[in-house]
Coordinates of C-alpha atoms and ligand atoms in Angstrom, one line a residue:
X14 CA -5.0 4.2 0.6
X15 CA -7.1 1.2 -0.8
X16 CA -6.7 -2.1 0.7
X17 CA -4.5 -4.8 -0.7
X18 CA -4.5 -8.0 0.6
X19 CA -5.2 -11.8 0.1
X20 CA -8.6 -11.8 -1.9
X21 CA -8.8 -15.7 -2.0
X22 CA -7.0 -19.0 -1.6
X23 CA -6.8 -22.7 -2.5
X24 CA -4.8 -25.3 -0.9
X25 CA -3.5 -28.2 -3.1
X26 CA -2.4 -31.1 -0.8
X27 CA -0.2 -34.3 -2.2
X28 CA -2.4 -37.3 -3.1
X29 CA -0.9 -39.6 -0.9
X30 CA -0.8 -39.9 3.0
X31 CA 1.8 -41.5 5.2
X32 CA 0.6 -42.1 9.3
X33 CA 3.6 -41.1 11.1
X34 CA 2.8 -42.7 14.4
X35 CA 1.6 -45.6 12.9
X36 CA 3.3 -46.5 9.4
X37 CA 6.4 -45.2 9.6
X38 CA 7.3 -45.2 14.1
X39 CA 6.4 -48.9 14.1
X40 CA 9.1 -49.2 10.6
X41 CA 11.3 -47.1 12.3
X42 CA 11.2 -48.6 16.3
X43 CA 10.7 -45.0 17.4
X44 CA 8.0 -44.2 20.2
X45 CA 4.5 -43.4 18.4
X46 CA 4.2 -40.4 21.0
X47 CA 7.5 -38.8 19.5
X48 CA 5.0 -37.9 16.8
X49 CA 2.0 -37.6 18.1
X50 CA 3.3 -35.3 21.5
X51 CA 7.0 -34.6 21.0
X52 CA 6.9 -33.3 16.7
X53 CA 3.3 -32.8 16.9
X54 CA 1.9 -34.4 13.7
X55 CA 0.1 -37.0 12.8
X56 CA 0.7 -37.9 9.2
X57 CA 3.0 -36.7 6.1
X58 CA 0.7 -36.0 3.0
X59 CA 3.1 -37.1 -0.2
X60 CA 2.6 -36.6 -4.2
X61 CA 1.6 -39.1 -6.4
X62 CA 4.0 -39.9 -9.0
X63 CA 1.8 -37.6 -11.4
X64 CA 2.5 -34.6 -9.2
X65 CA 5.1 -32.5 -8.0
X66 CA 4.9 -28.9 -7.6
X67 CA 4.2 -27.9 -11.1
X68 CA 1.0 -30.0 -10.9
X69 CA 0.1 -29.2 -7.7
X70 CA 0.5 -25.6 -7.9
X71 CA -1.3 -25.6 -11.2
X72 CA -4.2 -27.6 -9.6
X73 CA -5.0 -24.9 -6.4
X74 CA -4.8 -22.1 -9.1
X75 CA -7.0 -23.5 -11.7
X76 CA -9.8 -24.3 -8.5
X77 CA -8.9 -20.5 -7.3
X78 CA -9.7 -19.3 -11.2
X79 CA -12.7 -21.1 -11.4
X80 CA -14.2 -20.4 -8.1
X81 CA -13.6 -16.6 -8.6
X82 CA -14.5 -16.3 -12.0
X83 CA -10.8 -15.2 -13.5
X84 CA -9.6 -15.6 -16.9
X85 CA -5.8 -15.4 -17.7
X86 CA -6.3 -11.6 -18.7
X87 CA -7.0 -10.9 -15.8
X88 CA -3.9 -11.8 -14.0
X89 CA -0.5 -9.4 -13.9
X90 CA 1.5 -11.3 -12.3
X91 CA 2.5 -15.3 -11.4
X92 CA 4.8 -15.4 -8.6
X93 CA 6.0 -18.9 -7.3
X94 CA 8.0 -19.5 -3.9
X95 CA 9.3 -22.6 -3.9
X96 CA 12.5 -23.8 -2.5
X97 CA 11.8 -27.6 -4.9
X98 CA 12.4 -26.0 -8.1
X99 CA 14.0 -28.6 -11.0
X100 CA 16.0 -25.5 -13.1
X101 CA 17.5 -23.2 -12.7
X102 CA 16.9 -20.9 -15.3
X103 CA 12.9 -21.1 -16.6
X104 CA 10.8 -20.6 -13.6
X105 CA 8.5 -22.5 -12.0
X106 CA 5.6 -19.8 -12.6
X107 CA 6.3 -20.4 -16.6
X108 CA 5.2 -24.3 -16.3
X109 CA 1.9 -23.1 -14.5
X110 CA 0.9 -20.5 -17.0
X111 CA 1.7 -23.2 -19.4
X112 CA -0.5 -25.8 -18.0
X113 CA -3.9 -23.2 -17.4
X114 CA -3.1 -22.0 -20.7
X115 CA -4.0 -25.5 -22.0
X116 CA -7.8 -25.0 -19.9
X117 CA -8.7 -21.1 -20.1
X118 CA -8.8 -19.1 -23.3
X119 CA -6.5 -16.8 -23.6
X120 CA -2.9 -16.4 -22.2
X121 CA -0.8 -15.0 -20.0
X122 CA 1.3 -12.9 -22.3
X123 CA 1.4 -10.0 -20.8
X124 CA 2.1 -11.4 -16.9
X125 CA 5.0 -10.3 -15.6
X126 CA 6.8 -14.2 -13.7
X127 CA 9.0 -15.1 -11.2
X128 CA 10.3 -17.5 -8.8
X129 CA 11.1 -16.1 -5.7
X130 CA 14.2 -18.4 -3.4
X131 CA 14.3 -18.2 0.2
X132 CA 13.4 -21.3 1.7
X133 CA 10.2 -21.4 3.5
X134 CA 9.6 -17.8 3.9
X135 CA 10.2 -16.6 0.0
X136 CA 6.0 -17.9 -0.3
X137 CA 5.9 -14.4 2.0
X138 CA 8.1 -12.9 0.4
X139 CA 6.5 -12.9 -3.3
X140 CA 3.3 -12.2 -1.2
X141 CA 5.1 -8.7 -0.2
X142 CA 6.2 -8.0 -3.8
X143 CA 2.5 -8.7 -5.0
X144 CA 1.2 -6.2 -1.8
X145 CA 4.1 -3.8 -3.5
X146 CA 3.2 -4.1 -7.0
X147 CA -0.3 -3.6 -6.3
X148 CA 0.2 -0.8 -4.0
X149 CA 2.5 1.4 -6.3
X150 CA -0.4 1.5 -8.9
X151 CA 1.7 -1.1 -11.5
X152 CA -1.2 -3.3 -12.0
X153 CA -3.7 -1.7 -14.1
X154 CA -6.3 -3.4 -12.3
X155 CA -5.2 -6.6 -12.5
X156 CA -4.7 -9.0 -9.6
X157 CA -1.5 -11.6 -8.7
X158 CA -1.2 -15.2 -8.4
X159 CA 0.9 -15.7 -6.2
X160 CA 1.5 -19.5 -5.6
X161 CA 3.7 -21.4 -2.5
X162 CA 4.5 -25.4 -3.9
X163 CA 7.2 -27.6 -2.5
X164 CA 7.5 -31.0 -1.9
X165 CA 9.3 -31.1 1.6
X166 CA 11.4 -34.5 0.9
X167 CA 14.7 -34.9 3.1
X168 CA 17.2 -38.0 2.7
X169 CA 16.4 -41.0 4.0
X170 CA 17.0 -42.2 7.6
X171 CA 17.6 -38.6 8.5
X172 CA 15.9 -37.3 11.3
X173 CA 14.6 -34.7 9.0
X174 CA 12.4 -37.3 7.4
X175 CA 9.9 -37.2 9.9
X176 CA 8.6 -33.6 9.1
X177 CA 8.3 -34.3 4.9
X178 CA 5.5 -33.1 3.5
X179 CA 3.4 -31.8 0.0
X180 CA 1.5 -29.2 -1.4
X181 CA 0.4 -26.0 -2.7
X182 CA -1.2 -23.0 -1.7
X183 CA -2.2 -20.3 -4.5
X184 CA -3.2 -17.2 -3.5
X185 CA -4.9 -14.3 -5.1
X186 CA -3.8 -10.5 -4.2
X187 CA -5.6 -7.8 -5.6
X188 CA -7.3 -4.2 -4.1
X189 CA -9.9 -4.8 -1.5
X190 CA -9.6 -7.9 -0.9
X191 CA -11.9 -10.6 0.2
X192 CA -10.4 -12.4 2.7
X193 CA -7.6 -10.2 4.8
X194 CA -6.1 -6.8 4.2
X195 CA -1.9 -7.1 4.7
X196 CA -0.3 -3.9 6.9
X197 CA 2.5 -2.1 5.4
X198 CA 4.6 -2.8 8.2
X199 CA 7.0 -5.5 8.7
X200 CA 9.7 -6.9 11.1
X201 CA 12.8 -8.6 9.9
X202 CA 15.0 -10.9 11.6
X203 CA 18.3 -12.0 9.3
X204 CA 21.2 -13.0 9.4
X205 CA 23.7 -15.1 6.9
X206 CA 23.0 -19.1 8.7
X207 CA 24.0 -22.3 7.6
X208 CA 21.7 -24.6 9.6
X209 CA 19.4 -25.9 6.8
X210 CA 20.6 -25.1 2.9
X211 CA 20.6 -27.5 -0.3
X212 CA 24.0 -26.6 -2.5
X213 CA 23.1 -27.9 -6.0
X214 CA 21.6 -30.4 -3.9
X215 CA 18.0 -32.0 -4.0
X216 CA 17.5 -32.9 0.0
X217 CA 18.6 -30.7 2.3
X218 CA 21.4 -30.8 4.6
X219 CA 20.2 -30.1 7.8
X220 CA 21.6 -29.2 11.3
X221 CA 18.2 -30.1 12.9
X222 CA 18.8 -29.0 16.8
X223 CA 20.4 -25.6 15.5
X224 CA 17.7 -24.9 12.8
X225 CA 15.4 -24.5 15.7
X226 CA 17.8 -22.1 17.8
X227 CA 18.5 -20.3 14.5
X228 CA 14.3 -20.0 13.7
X229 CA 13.7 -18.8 17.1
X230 CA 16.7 -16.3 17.4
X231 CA 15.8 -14.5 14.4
X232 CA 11.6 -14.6 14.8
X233 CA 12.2 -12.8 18.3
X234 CA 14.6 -10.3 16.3
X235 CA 11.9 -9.8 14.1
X236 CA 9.6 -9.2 16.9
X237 CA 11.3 -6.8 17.8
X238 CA 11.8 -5.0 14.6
X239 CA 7.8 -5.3 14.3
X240 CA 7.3 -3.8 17.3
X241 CA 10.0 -1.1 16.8
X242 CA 7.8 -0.4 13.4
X243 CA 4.4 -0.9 14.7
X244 CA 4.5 -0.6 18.3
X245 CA 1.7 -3.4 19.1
X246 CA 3.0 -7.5 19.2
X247 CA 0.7 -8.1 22.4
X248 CA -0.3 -11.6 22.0
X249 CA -3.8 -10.9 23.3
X250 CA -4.7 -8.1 20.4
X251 CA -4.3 -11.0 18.0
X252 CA -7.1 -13.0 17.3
X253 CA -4.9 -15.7 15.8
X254 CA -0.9 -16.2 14.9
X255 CA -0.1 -17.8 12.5
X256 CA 3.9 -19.1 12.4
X257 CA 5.9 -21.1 10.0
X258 CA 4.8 -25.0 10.6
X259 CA 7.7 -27.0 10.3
X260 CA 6.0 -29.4 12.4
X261 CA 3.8 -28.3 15.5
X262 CA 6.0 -28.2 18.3
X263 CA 8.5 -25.7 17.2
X264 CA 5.3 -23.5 16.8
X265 CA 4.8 -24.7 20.4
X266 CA 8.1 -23.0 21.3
X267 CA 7.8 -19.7 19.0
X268 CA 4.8 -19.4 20.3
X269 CA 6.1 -19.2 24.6
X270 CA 8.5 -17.3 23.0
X271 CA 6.3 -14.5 21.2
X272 CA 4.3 -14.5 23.7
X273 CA 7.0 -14.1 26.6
X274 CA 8.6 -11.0 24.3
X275 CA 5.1 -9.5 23.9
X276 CA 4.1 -9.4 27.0
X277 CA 7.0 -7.1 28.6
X278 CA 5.9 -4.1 30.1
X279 CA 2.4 -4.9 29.9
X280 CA -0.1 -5.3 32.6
X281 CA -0.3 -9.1 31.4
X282 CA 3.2 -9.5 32.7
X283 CA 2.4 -7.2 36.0
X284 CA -1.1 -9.6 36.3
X285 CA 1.1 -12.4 36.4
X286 CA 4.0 -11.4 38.5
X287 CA 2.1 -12.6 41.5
X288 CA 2.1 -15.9 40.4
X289 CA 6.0 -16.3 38.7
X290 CA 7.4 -12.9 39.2
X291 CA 8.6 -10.6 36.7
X292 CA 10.5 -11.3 33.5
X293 CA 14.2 -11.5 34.1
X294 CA 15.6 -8.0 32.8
X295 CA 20.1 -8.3 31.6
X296 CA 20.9 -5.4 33.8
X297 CA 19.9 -7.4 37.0
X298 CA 22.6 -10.3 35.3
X299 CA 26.3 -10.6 35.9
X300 CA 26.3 -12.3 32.5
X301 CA 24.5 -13.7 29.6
X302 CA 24.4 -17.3 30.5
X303 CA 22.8 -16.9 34.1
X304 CA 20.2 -14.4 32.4
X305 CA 19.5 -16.7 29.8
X306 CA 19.0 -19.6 32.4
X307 CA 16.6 -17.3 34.4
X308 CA 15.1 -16.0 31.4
X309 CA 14.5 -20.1 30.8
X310 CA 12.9 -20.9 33.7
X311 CA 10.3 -18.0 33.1
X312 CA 9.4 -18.9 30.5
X313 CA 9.1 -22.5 32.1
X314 CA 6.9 -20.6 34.4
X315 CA 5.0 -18.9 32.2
X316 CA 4.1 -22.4 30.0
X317 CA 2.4 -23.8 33.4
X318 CA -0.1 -20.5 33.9
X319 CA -3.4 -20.9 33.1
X320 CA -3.6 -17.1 31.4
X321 CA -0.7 -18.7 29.1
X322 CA -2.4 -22.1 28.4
X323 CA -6.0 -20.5 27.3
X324 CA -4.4 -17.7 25.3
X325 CA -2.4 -20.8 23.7
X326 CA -5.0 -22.9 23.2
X327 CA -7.3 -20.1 21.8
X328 CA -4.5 -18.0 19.2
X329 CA -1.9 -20.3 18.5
X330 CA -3.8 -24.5 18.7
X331 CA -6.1 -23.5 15.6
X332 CA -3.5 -22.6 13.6
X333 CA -2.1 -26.2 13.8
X334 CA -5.3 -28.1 12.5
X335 CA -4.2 -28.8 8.9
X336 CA -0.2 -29.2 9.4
X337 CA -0.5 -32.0 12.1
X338 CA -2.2 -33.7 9.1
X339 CA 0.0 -32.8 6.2
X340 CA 3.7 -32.0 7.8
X341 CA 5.8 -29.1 6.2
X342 CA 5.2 -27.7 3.0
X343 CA 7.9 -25.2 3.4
X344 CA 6.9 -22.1 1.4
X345 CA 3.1 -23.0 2.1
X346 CA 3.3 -24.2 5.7
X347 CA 2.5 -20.2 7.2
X348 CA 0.1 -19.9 4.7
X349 CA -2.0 -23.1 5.4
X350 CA -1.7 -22.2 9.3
X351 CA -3.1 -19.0 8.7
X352 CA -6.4 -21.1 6.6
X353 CA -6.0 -23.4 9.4
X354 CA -7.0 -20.4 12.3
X355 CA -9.9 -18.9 9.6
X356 CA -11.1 -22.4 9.3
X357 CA -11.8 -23.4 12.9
X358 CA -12.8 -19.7 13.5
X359 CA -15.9 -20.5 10.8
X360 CA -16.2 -23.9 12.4
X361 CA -17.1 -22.2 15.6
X362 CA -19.2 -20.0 13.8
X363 CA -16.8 -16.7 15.2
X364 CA -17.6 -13.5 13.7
X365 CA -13.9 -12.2 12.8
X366 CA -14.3 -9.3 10.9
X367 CA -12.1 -6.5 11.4
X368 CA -9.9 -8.5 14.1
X369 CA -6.5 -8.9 13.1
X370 CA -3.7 -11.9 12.9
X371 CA -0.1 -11.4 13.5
X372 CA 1.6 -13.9 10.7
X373 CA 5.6 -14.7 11.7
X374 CA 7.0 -16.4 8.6
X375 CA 10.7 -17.7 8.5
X376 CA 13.2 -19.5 6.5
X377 CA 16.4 -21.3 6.8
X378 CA 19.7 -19.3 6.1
X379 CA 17.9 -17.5 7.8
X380 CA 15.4 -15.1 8.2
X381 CA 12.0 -13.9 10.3
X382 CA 9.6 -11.9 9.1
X383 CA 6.3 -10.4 11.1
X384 CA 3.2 -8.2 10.1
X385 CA -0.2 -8.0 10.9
X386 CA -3.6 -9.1 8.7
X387 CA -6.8 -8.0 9.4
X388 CA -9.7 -10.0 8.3
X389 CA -11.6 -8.5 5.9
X390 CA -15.7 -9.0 4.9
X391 CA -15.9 -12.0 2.9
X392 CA -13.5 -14.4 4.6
X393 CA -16.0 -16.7 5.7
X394 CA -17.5 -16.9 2.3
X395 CA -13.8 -17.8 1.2
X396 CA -12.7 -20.1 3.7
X397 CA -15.8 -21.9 3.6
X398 CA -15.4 -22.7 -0.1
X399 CA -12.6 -24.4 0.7
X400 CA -12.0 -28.1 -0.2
X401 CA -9.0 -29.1 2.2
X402 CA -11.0 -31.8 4.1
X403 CA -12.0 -33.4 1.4
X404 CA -8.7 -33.6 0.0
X405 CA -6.8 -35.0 3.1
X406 CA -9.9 -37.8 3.5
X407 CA -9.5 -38.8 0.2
X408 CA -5.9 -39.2 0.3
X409 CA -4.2 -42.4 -0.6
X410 CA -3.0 -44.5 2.7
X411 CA 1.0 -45.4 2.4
X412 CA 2.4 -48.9 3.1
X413 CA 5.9 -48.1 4.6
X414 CA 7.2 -49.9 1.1
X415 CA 4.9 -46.9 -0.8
X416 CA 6.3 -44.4 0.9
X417 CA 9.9 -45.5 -0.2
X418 CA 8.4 -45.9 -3.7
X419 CA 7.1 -42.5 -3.5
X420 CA 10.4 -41.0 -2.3
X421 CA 12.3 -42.4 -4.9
X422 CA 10.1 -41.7 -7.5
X423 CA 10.0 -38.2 -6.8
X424 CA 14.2 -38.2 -6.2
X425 CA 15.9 -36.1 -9.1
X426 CA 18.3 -39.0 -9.5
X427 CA 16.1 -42.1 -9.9
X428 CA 15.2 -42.6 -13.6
X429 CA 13.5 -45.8 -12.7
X430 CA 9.8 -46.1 -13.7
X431 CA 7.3 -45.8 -10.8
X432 CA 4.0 -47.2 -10.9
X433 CA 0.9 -44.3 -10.4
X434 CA -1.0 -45.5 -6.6
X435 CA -4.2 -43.0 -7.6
X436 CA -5.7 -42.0 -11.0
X437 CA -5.3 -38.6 -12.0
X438 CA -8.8 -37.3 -12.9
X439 CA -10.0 -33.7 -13.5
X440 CA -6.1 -32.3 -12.7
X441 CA -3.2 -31.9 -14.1
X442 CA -0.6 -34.4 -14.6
X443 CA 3.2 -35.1 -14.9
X444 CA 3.6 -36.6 -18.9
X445 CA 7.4 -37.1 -19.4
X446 CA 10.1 -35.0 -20.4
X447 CA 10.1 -33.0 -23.4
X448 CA 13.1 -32.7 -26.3
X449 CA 15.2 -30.1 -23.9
X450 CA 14.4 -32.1 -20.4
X451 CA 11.6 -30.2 -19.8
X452 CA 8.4 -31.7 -18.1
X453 CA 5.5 -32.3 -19.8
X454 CA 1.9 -31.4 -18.5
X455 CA -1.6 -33.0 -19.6
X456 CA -4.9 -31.5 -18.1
X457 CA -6.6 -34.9 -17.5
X458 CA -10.4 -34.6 -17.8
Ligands
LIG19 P1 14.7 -35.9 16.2 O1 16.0 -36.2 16.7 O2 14.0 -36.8 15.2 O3 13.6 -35.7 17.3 O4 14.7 -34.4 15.5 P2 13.8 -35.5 18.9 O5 14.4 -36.7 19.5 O6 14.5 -34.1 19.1 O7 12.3 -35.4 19.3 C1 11.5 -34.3 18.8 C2 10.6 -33.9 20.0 O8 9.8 -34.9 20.4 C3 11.4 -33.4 21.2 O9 10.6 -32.4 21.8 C4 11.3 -34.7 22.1 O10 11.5 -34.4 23.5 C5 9.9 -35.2 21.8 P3 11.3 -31.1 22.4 O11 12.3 -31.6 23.4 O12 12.1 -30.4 21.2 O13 10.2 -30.2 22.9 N1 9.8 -36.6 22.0 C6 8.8 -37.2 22.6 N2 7.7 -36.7 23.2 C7 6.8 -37.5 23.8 N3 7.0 -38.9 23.8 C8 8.1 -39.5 23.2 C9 9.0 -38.6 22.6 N4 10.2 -38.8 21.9 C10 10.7 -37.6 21.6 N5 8.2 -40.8 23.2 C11 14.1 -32.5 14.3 C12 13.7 -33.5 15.4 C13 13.0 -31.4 14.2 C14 15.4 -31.8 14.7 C15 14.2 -33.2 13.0 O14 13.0 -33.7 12.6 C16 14.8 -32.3 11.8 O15 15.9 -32.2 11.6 N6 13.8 -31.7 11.0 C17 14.2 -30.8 9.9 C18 14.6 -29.4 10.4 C19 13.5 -28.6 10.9 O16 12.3 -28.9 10.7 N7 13.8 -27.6 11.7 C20 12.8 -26.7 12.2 C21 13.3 -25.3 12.3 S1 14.0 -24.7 10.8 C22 12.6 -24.4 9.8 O17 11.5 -24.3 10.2 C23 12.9 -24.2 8.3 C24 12.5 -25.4 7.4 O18 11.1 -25.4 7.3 C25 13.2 -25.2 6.1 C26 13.1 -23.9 5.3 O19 13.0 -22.8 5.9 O20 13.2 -24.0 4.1 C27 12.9 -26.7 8.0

C-alpha cells in the first residue's frame, strides 16, 4: 500500500503577544507561577484586528503553496477544522480558496470543501478524511489542504481566559509523504459530554475542573482502543507524543497517565516494582473508590522515578516548546505539538527517520483519538523550513488595555471600530463586510 501522510506544514501564529505571567497575573493579582509552573505557559499569541481565522489560515497555506511549488490545480481537497467559524452555512474552506484564488492562477473549481466541527480534535479528524480520501484512490493524484484555524477566545474574567490563544496550522496530505507517514489504525475514546460546548454561542461555556477529568477519561479509553487495534502504546517505542495542548500541564497529566496505562504488563512496570511496587490491579479492590485512590498514589509514585522523569523529559517536554508560547489554538494545538517535538529533534541535530510518534488528539463533548506517525525522509528538510520563531519574535507585545481591545475587537457582538496595532504586509487581510455580511479579503502586497 503506498504511503499517505503529512507531506508538509506551515504554522500561522496571531500577530499579537500577551505575557501571561507578566501582563495579564500582575492585572489580574494572580501569582506569576500559576502560569509559569501551575498552567505551564508563558504567553497568549492573539490576532490583529486584520486577522481571524480566515486570514490566518489563508496565510500558512499560501507560505505551504509557495514553499512546495503547488498551484490551485493541484489541490483536491480544502478541509478546515475549526471550532471559530462565523456561519453557519458557507464554510470556512470557501473564504480561503477565495483569498489564494486572488494570488495563484487558476482556481479551485474542481476541490471538493468542507468544514469539519468537533472542537479541538475535528483538525484530526479532517486529517483522517484526507488519509481516507487519499487512500481509497479518489484523488487522481492530487493532494489535500487540510487547514486547523481558531482563535481560542473565552469570556472575560473566566478562568478560561488564561489558556486563549491564535493561529493556524495548514497541512498538506498527499502519497509518500515528506514529513510522516499516518498508520491506519486508530483508538477512540467518546462519549456524549457537556463540559466545554458553545450553543449558538461565540465563547465557550466551560466546566474547567471537569473538562480535564472528561479529556483524560476518554484519552485513556482511547488508549485502550489503540492498543486493542494495534497492540503497542509502550511509551518508550515512541520517540515523541504528541497530545492536545490546552495549555501544558494537562499534557503533564495525560502524559503520567499514558504512560502509567502503557506500561502494564511490561518489564518497565516489573523494573520498577522494586522501587513503588506494582500497579494497583480492580480485583485486588473491595471497590472503585479505594482502587482509584491506590491507583492515585501510583501514579504519584511513578511521577517521582527517575525512569519516569527522563522518559518525560525526553518524549513528552519537546512537544511543549511552541504552545508555552502561543496557548491553545484548539484544532491546531496537537498539530503544532507534534512540529514542536520535530523541531527540537532537528535542533539537537537527531536523526529520526523511521522512528515513530504516537499523536493523542481530543476534543470537548468529548472525544480521544490515538494513532501512530512514523517519520518519514524529508522531515528535517520540512521542519527546518519552517518560520515559527520568527513569527513569535516578531510578534506585537500587549498592554493589558490592548489585549481588551483585541478581545473586543475580535467579539462577534462589538461593531465598534478598532484601531490595527501592526501593518499588514505581504498577507492577507480582513476588508469589511460585503452586501450579504460576508467578510471581505485583500492580499496586501
Ligand atoms: P484556574 O482556576 O484558573 O487555575 O483554572 P487553577 O487554580 O486550577 O490552577 C491551575 C494549575 O496551576 C493547578 O495545577 C494549580 O495547582 C497550579 P494542578 O493542580 O491542576 O496541577 N497553580 C500554581 N502552581 C504554582 N504556583 C502557583 C500556582 N497557582 C496555581 N502560585 C483551568 C484552570 C484549566 C480549569 C481554566 O483555565 C479553564 O477553565 N480553561 C479552559 C478549559 C480547559 O482548557 N480545559 C482543558 C481540558 S478540555 C480541552 O482540552 C478541550 C479544549 O481545548 C476545548 C476543545 O476541545 O475545543 C479546552
Amino acid at each position: 500500500m503506498t504511503a499517505v501522510g503529512i507531506d508538509a506544514i506551515e504554522i500561522r501564529a496571531g500577530k499579537t503577544r500577551l505575557d501571561l505571567p507578566g501582563t495579564f497575573a500582575e492585572r489580574k493579582g494572580e501569582d506569576p507561577e500559576k502560569y509559569t509552573k501551575g498552567l505551564g505557559l508563558h504567553a497568549s499569541s492573539f490576532p490583529d484586528v486584520y486577522e481571524d481565522i480566515v486570514t490566518m489560515a489563508a496565510n500558512a497555506s499560501k507560505r505551504l503553496m509557495d514553499r512546495k511549488g503547488l498551484q490551485p490545480d493541484d489541490i483536491g481537497r480544502i478541509d478546515v477544522a475549526t471550532e471559530s467559524a462565523f456561519d453557519n452555512s458557507k464554510p470556512v474552506s470557501t473564504y480561503v480558496a477565495g483569498c489564494l484564488e486572488q494570488v495563484y492562477d487558476g482556481d479551485f473549481n474542481h476541490a471538493n470543501k468542507g468544514e469539519r466541527k468537533f472542537a479541538c480534535i475535528a483538525g484530526t479528524q479532517s486529517l483522517n478524511d484526507a488519509y481516507n480520501w487519499i487512500s481509497a484512490g479518489r484523488n487522481r493524484g492530487r493532494a489535500a489542504l487540510v487547514i486547523a484555524t481558531d482563535t481560542a477566545l473565552y469570556e472575560r474574567n473566566e478562568p478560561g481566559e488564561a489558556t486563549q490563544g491564535a493561529g493556524a496550522v495548514a497541512m498538506l496530505v498527499d502519497e509518500d509523504p515528506s514529513l510522516v507517514e499516518l498508520s491506519a489504525q486508530q483508538g477512540f475514546g467518546s462519549a456524549d459530554e457537556t463540559d466545554f460546548l458553545k450553543p449558538n454561542q461565540q465563547f465557550p461555556s466551560v466546566d474547567g475542573k471537569r473538562s480535564m477529568q472528561v479529556y483524560l477519561a476518554r484519552m485513556r479509553e482511547a488508549m485502550e482502543d489503540f492498543a486493542s487495534a494495534e497492540g503497542d502504546v509502550n511509551p518508550e517505542h515512541f520517540a515523541y507524543i504528541p497530545f492536545h495542548t490546552p495549555f501544558p500541564g494537562m499534557v503533564r497529566k495525560a502524559a503520567l497517565l499514558g504512560y502509567r496505562n502503557g506500561i502494564r504488563d511490561t518489564d518497565i512496570e516489573d523494573a520498577l516494582a522494586e522501587e513503588i511496587g506494582h500497579q494497583p490491579r480492580r480485583e485486588a479492590f473491595d471497590d472503585d473508590e479505594s482502587y482509584r485512590e491506590a491507583l492515585s498514589e501510583y501514579a504519584d509514585a511513578l511521577a517521582k522515578t527517575d525512569r519516569y522523569g527522563e522518559w518525560y523529559d525526553a518524549v513528552i517536554e519537546p512537544t511543549l516548546d511552541i504552545s508555552r508560547h502561543v496557548g491553545n489554538w484548539y484544532t491546531g494545538s496537537v498539530h503544532i505539538a507534534r512540529v514542536s517535538a520535530l523541531k527540537r529533534a532537528a535542533d539537537e541535530g537527531r536523526d529520526l527517520v523511521g522512528e515513530r510518534l504516537l499523536v493523542g488528539s481530543y476534543g470537548s463533548g468529548a472525544q480521544a483519538e490515538i494513532h501512530a506517525e512514523t517519520v518519514c525522509e524529508g522531515w528535517l528538510e520540512e521542519i527546518e523550513a519552517l518560520n515559527i520563531d520568527e513569527q513569535l519574535d516578531a510578534r506585537y507585545e500587549l498592554s493589558f488595555e490592548e489585549y481588551e481591545m483585541t478581545h473586543d475587537a475580535h467579539n462577534h457582538d462589538d461593531e465598534g471600530e478598532y484601531d490595527e496595532l501592526t501593518v499588514p504586509s505581504d498577507e492577507f487581510a480582513f476588508d469589511g463586510w460585503g452586501r450579504m455580511g460576508e467578510r471581505k479579503y485583500r492580499y496586501v502586497s
